[in-house]
N, CA, C and O atoms as a MOPAC input file, in Angstrom:
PM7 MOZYME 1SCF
protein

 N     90.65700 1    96.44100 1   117.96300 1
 C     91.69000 1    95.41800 1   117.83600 1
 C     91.16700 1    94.08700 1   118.37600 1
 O     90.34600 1    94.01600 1   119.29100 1
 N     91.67400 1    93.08900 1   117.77700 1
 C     91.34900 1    91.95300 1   117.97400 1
 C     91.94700 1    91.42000 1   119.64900 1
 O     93.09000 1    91.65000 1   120.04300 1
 N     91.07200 1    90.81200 1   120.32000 1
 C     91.59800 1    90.44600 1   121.72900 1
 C     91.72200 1    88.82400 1   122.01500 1
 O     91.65400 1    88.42100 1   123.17600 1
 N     91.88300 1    88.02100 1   121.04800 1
 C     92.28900 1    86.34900 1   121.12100 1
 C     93.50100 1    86.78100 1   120.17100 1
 O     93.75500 1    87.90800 1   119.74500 1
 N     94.11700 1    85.69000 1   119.97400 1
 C     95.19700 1    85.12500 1   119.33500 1
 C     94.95300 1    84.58200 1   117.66900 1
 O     95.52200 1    84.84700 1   116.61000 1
 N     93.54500 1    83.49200 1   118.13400 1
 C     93.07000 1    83.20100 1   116.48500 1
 C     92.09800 1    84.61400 1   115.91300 1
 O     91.90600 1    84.99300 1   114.75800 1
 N     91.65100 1    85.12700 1   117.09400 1
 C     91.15000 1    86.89200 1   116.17100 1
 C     92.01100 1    87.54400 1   115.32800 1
 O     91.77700 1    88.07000 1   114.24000 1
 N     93.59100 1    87.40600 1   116.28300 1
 C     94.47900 1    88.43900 1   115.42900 1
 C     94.96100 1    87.57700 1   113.88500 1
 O     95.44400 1    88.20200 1   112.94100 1
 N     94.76700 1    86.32900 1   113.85800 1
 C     95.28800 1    85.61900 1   112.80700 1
 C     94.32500 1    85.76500 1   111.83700 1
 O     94.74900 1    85.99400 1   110.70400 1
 N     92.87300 1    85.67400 1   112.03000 1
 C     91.94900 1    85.98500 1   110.94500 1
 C     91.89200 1    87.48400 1   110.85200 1
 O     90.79100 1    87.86200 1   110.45200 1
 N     92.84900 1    88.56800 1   111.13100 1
 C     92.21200 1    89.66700 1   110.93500 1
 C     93.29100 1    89.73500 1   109.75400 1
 O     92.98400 1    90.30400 1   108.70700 1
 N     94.72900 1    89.07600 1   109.94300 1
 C     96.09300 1    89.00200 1   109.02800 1
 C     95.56300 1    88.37500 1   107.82600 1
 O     95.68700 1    89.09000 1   106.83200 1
 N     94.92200 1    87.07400 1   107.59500 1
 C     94.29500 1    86.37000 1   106.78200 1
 C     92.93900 1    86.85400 1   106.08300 1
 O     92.40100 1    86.22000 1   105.17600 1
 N     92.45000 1    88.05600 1   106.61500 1
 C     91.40300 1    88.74700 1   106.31300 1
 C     92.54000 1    89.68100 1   105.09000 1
 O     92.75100 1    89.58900 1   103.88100 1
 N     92.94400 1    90.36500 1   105.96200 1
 C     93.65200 1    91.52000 1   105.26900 1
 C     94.40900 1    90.95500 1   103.97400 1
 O     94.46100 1    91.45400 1   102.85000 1
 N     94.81700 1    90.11100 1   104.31800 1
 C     95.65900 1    89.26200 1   102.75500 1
 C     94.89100 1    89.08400 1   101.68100 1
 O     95.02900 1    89.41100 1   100.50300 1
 N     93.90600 1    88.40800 1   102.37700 1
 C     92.79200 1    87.66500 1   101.06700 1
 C     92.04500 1    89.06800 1   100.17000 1
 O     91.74800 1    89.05400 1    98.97500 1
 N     91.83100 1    90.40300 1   101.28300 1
 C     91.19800 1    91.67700 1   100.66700 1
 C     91.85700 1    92.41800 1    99.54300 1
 O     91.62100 1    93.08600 1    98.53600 1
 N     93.09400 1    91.77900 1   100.50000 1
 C     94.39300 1    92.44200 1    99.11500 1
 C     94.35000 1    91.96100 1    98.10300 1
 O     94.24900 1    92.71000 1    97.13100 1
 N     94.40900 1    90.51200 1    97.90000 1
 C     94.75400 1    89.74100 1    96.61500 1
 C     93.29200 1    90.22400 1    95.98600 1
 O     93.38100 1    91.14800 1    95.17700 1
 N     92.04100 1    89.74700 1    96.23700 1
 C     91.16600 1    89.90200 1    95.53800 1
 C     91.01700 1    91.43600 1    94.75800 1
 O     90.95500 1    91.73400 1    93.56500 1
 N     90.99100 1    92.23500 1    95.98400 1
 C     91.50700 1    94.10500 1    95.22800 1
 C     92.05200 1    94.03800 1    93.85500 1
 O     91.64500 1    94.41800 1    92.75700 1
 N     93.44400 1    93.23800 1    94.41800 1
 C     94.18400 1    93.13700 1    92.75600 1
 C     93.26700 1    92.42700 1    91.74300 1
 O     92.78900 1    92.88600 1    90.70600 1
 N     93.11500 1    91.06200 1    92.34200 1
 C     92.18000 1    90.64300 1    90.56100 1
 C     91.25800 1    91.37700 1    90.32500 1
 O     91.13200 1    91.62100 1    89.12500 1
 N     90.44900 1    91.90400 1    91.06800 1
 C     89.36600 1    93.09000 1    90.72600 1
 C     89.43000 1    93.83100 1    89.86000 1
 O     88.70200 1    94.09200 1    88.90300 1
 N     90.91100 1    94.40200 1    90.43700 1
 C     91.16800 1    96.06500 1    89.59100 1
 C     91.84100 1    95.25400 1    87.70100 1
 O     91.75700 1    95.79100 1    86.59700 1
 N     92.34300 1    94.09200 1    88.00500 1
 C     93.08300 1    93.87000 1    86.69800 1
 C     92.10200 1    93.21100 1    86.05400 1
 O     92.30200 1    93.11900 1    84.84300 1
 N     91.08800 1    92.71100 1    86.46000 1
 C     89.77600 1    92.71600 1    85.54700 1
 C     88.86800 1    93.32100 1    85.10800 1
 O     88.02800 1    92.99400 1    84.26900 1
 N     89.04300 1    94.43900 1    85.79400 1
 C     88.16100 1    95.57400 1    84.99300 1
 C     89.57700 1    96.34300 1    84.22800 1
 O     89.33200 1    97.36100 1    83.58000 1
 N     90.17100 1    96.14900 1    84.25700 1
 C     91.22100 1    97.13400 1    83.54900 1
 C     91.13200 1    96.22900 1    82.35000 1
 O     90.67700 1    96.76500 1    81.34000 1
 N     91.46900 1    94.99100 1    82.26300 1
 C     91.13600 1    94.36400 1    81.21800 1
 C     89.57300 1    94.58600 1    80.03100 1
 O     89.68700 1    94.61100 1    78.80500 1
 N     88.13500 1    94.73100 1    80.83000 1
 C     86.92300 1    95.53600 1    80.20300 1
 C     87.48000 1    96.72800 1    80.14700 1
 O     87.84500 1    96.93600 1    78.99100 1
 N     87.67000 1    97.43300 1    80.70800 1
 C     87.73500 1    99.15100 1    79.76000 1
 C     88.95000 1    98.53400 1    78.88300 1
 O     88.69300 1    99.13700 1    77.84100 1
 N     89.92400 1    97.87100 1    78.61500 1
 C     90.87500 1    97.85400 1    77.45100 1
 C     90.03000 1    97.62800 1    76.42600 1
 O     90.05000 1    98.51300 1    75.57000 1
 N     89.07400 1    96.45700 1    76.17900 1
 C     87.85100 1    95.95200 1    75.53600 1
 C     87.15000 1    96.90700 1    74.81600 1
 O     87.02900 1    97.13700 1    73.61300 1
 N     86.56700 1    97.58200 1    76.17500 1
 C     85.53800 1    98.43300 1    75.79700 1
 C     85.94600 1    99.59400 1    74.94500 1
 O     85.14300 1   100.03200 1    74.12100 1
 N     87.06200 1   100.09300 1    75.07200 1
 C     87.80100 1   100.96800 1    74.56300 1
 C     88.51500 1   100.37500 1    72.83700 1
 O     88.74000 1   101.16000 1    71.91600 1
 N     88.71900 1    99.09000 1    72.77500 1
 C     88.66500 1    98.69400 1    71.37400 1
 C     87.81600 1    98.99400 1    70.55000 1
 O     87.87000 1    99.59700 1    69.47800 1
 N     86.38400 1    98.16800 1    71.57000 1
 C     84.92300 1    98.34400 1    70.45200 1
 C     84.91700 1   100.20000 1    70.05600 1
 O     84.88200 1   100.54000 1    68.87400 1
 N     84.95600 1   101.28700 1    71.20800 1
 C     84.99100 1   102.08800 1    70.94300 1
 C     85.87400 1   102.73800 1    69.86800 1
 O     85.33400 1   103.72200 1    69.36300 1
 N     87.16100 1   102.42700 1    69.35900 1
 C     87.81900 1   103.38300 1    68.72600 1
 C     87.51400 1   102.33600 1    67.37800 1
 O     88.20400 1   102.78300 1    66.46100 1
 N     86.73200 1   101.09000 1    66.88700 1
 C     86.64800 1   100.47100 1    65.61600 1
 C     87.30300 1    99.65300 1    65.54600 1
 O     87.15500 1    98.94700 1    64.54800 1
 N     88.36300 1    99.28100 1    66.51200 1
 C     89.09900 1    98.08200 1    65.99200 1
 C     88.44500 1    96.48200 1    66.60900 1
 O     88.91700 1    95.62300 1    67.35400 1
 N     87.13900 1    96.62400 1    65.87000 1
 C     86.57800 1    95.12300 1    66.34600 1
 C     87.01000 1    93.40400 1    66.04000 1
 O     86.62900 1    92.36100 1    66.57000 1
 N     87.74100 1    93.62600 1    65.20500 1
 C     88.44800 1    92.13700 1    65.31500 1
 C     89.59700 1    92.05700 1    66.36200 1
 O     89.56300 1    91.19100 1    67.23600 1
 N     90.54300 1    92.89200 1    66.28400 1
 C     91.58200 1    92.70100 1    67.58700 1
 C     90.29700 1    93.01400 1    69.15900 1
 O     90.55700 1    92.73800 1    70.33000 1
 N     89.37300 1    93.45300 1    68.79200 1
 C     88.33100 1    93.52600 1    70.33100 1
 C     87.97600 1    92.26900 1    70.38200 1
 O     88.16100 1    91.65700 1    71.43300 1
 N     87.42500 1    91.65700 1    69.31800 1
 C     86.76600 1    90.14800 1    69.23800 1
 C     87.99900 1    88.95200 1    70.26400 1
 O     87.84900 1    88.33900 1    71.32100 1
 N     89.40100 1    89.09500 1    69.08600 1
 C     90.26200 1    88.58600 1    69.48700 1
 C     91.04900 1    88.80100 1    70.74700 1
 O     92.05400 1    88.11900 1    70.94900 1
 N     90.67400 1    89.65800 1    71.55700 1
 C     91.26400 1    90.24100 1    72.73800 1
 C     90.32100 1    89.97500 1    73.73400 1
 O     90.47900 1    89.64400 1    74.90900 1
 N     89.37000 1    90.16300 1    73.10800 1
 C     87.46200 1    89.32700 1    74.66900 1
 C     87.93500 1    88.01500 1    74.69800 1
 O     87.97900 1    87.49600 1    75.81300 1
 N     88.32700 1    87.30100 1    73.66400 1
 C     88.04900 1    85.64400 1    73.58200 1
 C     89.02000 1    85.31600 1    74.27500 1
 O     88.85400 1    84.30400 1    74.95600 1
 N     90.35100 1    86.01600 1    74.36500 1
 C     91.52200 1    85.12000 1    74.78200 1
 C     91.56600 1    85.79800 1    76.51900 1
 O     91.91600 1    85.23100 1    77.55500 1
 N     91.18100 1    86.87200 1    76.35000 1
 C     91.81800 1    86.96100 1    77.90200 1
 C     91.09100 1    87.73900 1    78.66600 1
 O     91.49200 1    87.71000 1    79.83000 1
 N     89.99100 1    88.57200 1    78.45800 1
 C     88.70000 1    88.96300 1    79.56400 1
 C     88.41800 1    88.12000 1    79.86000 1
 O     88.48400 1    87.88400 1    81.06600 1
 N     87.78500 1    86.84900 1    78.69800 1
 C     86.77000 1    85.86000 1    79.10100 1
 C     87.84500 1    84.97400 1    80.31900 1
 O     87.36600 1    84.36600 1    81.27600 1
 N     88.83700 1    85.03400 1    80.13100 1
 C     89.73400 1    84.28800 1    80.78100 1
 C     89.90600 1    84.77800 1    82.36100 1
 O     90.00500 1    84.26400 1    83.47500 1
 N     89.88000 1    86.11000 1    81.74800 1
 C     90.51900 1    87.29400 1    83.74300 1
 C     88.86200 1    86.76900 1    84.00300 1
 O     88.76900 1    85.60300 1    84.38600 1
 N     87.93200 1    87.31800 1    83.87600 1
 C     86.36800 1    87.05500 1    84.16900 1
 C     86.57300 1    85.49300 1    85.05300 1
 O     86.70800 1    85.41700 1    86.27500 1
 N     86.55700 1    84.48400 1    84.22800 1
 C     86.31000 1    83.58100 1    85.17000 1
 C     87.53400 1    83.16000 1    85.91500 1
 O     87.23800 1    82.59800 1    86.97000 1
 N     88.76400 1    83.25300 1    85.70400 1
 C     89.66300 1    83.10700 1    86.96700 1
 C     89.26900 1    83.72300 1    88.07800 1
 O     89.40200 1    83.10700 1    89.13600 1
 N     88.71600 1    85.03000 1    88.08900 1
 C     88.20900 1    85.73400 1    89.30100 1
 C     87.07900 1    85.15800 1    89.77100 1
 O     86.75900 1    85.71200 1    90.82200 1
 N     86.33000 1    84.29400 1    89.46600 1
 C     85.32400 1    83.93300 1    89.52500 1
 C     85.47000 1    82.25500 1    90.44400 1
 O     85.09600 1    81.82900 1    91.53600 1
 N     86.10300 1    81.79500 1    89.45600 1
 C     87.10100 1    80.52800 1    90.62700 1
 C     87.71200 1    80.69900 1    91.44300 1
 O     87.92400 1    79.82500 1    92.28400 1
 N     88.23400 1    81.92000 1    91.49700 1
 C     88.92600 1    81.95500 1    92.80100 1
 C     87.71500 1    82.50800 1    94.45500 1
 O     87.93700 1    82.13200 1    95.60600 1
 N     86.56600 1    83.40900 1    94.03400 1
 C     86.14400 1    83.50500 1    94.66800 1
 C     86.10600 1    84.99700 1    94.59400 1
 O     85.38000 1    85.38400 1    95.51000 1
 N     86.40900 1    85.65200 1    94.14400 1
 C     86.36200 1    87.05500 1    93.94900 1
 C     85.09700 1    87.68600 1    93.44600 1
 O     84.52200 1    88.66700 1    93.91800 1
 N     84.68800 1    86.80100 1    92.18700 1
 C     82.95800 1    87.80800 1    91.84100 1
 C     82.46700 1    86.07400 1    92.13200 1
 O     83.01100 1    84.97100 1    92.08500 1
 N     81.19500 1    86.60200 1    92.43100 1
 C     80.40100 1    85.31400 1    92.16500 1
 C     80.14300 1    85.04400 1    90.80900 1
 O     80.32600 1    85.83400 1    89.88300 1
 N     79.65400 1    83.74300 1    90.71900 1
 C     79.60800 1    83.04500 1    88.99300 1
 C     78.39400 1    83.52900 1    88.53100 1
 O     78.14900 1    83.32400 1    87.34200 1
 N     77.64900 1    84.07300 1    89.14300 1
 C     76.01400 1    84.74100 1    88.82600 1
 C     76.90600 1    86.05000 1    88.02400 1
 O     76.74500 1    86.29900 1    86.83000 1
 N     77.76100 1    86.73500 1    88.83000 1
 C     78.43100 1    88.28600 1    88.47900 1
 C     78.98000 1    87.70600 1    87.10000 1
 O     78.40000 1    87.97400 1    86.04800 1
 N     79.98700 1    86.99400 1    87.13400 1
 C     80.54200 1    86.55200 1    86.16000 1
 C     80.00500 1    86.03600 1    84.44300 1
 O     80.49300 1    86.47200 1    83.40000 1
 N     79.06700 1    85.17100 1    84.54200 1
 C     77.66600 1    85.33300 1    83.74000 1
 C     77.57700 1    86.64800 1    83.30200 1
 O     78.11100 1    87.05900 1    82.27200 1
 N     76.73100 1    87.49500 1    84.27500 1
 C     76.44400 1    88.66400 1    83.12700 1
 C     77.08900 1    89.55200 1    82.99800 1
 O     76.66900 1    90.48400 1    82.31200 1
 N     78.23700 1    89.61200 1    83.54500 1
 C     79.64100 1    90.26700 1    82.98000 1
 C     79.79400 1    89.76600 1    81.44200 1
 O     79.66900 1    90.35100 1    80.36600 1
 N     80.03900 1    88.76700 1    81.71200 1
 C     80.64800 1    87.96200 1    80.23600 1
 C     79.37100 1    88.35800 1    79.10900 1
 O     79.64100 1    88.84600 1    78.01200 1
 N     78.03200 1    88.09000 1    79.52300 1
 C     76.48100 1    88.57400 1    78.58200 1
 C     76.35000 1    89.59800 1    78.10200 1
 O     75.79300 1    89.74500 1    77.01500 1
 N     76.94700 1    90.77900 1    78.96300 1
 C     77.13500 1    91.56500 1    78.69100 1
 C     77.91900 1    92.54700 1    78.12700 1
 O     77.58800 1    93.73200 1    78.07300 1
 N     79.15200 1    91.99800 1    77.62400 1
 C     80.08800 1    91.94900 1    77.01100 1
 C     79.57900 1    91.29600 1    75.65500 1
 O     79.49100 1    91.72000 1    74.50200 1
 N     79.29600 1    90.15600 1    76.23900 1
 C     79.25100 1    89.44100 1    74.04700 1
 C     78.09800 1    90.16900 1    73.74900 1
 O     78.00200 1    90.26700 1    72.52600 1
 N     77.01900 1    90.82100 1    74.43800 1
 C     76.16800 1    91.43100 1    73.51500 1
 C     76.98000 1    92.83900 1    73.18700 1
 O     76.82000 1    92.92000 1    71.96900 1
 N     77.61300 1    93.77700 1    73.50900 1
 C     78.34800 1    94.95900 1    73.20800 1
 C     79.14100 1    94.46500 1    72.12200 1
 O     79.12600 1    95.24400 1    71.16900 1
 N     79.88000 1    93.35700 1    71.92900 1
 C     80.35400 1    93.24100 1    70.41800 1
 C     79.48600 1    92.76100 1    69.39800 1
 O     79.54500 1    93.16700 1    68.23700 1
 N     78.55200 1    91.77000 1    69.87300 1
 C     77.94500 1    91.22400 1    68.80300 1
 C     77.41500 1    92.80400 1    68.27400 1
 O     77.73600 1    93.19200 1    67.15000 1
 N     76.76600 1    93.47200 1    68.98700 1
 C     76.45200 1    94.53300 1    68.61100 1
 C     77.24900 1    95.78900 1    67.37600 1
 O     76.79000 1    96.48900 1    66.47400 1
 N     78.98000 1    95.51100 1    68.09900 1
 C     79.00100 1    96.29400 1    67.27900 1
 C     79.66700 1    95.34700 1    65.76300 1
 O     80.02500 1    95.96200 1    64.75800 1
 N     79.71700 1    94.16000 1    65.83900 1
 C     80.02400 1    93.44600 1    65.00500 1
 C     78.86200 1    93.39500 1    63.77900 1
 O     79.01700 1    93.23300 1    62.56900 1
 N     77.77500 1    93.57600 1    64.48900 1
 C     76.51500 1    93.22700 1    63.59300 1
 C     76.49900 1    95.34700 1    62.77000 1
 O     75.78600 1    95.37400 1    61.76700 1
 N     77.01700 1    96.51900 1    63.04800 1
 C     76.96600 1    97.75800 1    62.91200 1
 C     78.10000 1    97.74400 1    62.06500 1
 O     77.84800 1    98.47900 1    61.11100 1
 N     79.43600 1    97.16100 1    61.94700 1
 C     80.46800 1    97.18400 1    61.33900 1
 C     79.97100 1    96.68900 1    59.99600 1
 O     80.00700 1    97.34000 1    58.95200 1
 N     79.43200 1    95.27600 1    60.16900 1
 C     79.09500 1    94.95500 1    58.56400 1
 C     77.83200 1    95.40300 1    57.57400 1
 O     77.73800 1    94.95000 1    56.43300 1
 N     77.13300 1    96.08500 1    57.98300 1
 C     75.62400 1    96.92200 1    57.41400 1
 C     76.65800 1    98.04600 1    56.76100 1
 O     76.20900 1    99.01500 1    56.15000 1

């Protein structure tokens, strides 16, 4: 346990900030497996249209806020547009 006064306030302000970030964490990867799970079952235009508007979106809000770093964020996102381009480029052959 914390033994100052401003200890116990950064341990409250610790614990808050662990929380919030937890959440964008978990609702940004819940957002990639929704994704990933498009490309998987074939429906690559609603996947296309569903990366563009709002992974790419959860990705870097978490990223501004301080949650992944912008290095993470990068090849999150790289790695993502290559998994569709991929299967975009397999859909039309």
């Amino acid at each position: 346990m914390p033994n100052t006064k401003s200890a116990l306030k950064n341990l409250r302000k610790s614990e808050r900030r662990r929380l919030r970030n937890k959440s964008i964490k978990s609702a940004t990867k819940t957002y990639i497996k929704k994704f990933l799970n498009m490309l998987q079952s074939g429906d690559i235009d609603e996947a296309r249209e569903f990366f563009l508007r709002e992974v790419v979106k959860k990705i870097d809000m978490a990223a501004s806020k301080g949650v992944f770093h912008k290095n993470k964020a990068a090849r999150l996102k790289s790695r993502l547009y290559q998994k569709l381009n991929k299967a975009l480029a397999s859909s039309q052959v």
